[in-house]
Amino acid sequence: MQRVAEETPIAEGEWQSYDVSARTKEFLSKNKRMYIDGAWVEGADGETFRSFDPATGSDISCLPAASKQDVSRAVSAARCAFEKGPWRDYLPAERERLLMQLADLMEQHRQPIAEIETIDNGKPLAEALASADGTIAYIRYMAGWSTKVSGMSSTLSDPNCAQAYTRREPVGVVGAIIPWNLPISMAAWKVIPPLVTGCTVVLKPAEQTSLSAIYLAELIEEVGFPKGVFNLITGMGSTAGAELASHPGINKIAFTGSTLVGKSIAHAAAGNLSRVSLELGGKSPVIVLEDCNLEVAARGAADAIFYNQGQVCCAGSRLYVQRGLYDRVVAEVAAIADSIKLAPGLEPGCQMGPLVSAEQQNRVSNYIESGLEEGASLATQPRPAKQTGYFVSPTVLSDTSNEMKVVKEEIFGPVLVAAPFESIDEAIELANDTPYGLGASIWSDSLSNVHSIIPKLRAGNVWVNTHNLVDPSLPFGGMKASGYGRELGSEQLDAYLETKSVWIAS
Ligand code: ADP
């Protein structure tokens, strides 16, 4: 059984040995600043923090750590741009035009965006490119909504007394706090919808992966959005993030991250009655019925957990297989896991990169140990530990039970826990036996079985014979401890709009 190295040796500037674009090299070599009120600024108290290349543990950049004063400055800039600036009064078509321009510019920069993401986060370059493309498509989809936000007119009970209609208006200043697993997509999911509706934004990316957000800010500046409309602060969650969440100048907080931090954000925002939307953790079940196509299900179950090193909130991390197929499906998924090429994300042919940080590597490794101690069996082959980088090899633990810690808690790594079930009712019970409710997938060729299960799953997203699919047009979000509110689709705009009812006496 492979165990990760206790200490990861540091190698300087390892990413430089790969063939990355000149633009990426230039960006990474520059001093990093925050973007507030249309200007690039240092932190007020000069505090900084470092970002690391998870493939080697080496330093990439030094970034400003926003203080309370910096957060206030960014919120004030966003407030001023909202109250006095031209943004919310722009013609909707003008907002759409600028957002479309941003998407076009991002398309021109897709290679550096993806390379920076890979160097900062660890993911394979092919996945980072796909993520950049998905983000660009999302921005174009959302930009189109700028011209389609509308209210309604009402036929009142007594139409002789008044005429009435509703207006949809921007909610105000938005604080956006995002995680490190899908940095560029998360930045867009949080920043674009408020810009569509005429809000202004302060974005705080995760301290582990702030670089693509800085790159995005450069592109936003190049497009020429009015100053103060978009502001970027970098820094720690417990200081800059907490300060943003509790700031009285914020009208709405949009957060994606852990359930624990989500709860603290909801508490902090409650004091100001700021609106909150939370996209939190998950422990999504993958239910494989005996009437499935085994090959498709095994491949799908492997992709459901191993994409992005398993660092996905809706990753299919619990595999439940009907008894008759259990051994074969587990063996097949384990064989796929064993065949995955583990390498630095920039290495050609890499299928799985390192985890984002040493902390995450230790956390995930500890979960694997704990599963084995609790009696799970290791279905995957041990691999020799890598000398550098925060790698954890894809792991399948079989014969688990819902009482085990590895089954109950979100691991956020390439670790799949598997258990058999006898009946469909038992599968539904096992699947719902979790505090989370983000995703679930069903693998079956029987439409009637599928239809009987879908309504019984307590999850915001249910996939059939696939997993982890998202599309700009379809709402995404969770139930229970996976949070509230929806992103994507037209429904996402509701989070950034107020409804004003207007009465005009007849
Ligand atoms: P993870 O545990 O996966 O790192 P977190 O939920 O801790 O995820 O982090 C997600 C985002 O929330 C990051 O941008 C982080 O800086 C921020 N964050 C962490 N703690 C807090 C907090 N107490 N208040 C506000 N934001 C926070």
mmCIF file of C-alpha atoms and ligand atoms in Angstrom, residues 176-181 204-208 235-246 255-262 264-265 268 280 356 359-360 363 410 412, ligand 1:
data_model
loop_
_atom_site.group_PDB
_atom_site.id
_atom_site.type_symbol
_atom_site.label_atom_id
_atom_site.label_comp_id
_atom_site.label_asym_id
_atom_site.label_seq_id
_atom_site.Cartn_x
_atom_site.Cartn_y
_atom_site.Cartn_z
ATOM 1 C CA ALA A 176 -17.828 36.194 -3.598
ATOM 2 C CA ILE A 177 -15.673 33.593 -1.869
ATOM 3 C CA ILE A 178 -14.468 30.620 -3.882
ATOM 4 C CA PRO A 179 -12.535 27.371 -3.346
ATOM 5 C CA TRP A 180 -9.327 26.007 -4.880
ATOM 6 C CA ASN A 181 -10.601 22.969 -6.799
ATOM 7 C CA LYS A 204 -11.790 36.528 -2.835
ATOM 8 C CA PRO A 205 -10.244 33.431 -4.390
ATOM 9 C CA ALA A 206 -8.830 30.596 -2.285
ATOM 10 C CA GLU A 207 -5.363 31.312 -0.903
ATOM 11 C CA GLN A 208 -4.035 28.094 -2.506
ATOM 12 C CA GLY A 235 -5.727 36.514 1.246
ATOM 13 C CA MET A 236 -6.562 34.052 3.945
ATOM 14 C CA GLY A 237 -10.026 32.706 4.611
ATOM 15 C CA SER A 238 -9.961 33.264 8.356
ATOM 16 C CA THR A 239 -9.074 36.955 7.933
ATOM 17 C CA ALA A 240 -9.942 38.375 4.500
ATOM 18 C CA GLY A 241 -12.747 35.855 3.856
ATOM 19 C CA ALA A 242 -14.307 36.243 7.294
ATOM 20 C CA GLU A 243 -14.063 40.024 7.054
ATOM 21 C CA LEU A 244 -15.790 40.043 3.668
ATOM 22 C CA ALA A 245 -18.555 37.702 4.865
ATOM 23 C CA SER A 246 -19.331 39.872 7.894
ATOM 24 C CA PHE A 255 -19.846 31.050 -1.339
ATOM 25 C CA THR A 256 -18.558 27.718 -2.546
ATOM 26 C CA GLY A 257 -16.471 25.664 -0.125
ATOM 27 C CA SER A 258 -16.664 23.402 2.882
ATOM 28 C CA THR A 259 -19.830 22.932 4.910
ATOM 29 C CA LEU A 260 -18.031 24.072 8.057
ATOM 30 C CA VAL A 261 -16.978 27.402 6.567
ATOM 31 C CA GLY A 262 -20.380 27.743 4.861
ATOM 32 C CA SER A 264 -19.729 30.308 9.645
ATOM 33 C CA ILE A 265 -20.422 32.499 6.606
ATOM 34 C CA ALA A 268 -21.564 36.155 9.789
ATOM 35 C CA LEU A 280 -21.010 23.204 0.021
ATOM 36 C CA VAL A 356 -3.616 20.918 -4.180
ATOM 37 C CA GLU A 359 -2.351 19.625 3.964
ATOM 38 C CA GLN A 360 -4.793 18.016 1.557
ATOM 39 C CA ARG A 363 -5.773 14.673 5.085
ATOM 40 C CA GLU A 410 -16.240 14.119 2.642
ATOM 41 C CA PHE A 412 -12.202 15.493 -1.275
HETATM 42 P P1 ADP B 1 -11.263 23.887 1.980
HETATM 43 O O1 ADP B 1 -11.476 23.316 3.350
HETATM 44 O O2 ADP B 1 -11.579 22.932 0.915
HETATM 45 O O3 ADP B 1 -9.981 24.625 1.806
HETATM 46 P P2 ADP B 1 -12.764 26.168 2.660
HETATM 47 O O4 ADP B 1 -14.230 26.125 2.837
HETATM 48 O O5 ADP B 1 -11.895 26.251 3.865
HETATM 49 O O6 ADP B 1 -12.402 24.944 1.765
HETATM 50 O O7 ADP B 1 -12.341 27.366 1.721
HETATM 51 C C1 ADP B 1 -13.132 27.862 0.667
HETATM 52 C C2 ADP B 1 -12.968 29.369 0.603
HETATM 53 O O8 ADP B 1 -13.430 29.917 1.835
HETATM 54 C C3 ADP B 1 -11.536 29.852 0.450
HETATM 55 O O9 ADP B 1 -11.524 31.012 -0.363
HETATM 56 C C4 ADP B 1 -11.137 30.211 1.875
HETATM 57 O O10 ADP B 1 -10.121 31.192 1.932
HETATM 58 C C5 ADP B 1 -12.445 30.762 2.401
HETATM 59 N N1 ADP B 1 -12.586 30.720 3.862
HETATM 60 C C6 ADP B 1 -12.020 29.859 4.743
HETATM 61 N N2 ADP B 1 -12.395 30.146 5.999
HETATM 62 C C7 ADP B 1 -13.240 31.206 5.927
HETATM 63 C C8 ADP B 1 -14.004 31.962 6.879
HETATM 64 N N3 ADP B 1 -13.964 31.681 8.173
HETATM 65 N N4 ADP B 1 -14.780 32.974 6.433
HETATM 66 C C9 ADP B 1 -14.846 33.258 5.124
HETATM 67 N N5 ADP B 1 -14.159 32.588 4.171
HETATM 68 C C10 ADP B 1 -13.375 31.580 4.557
#
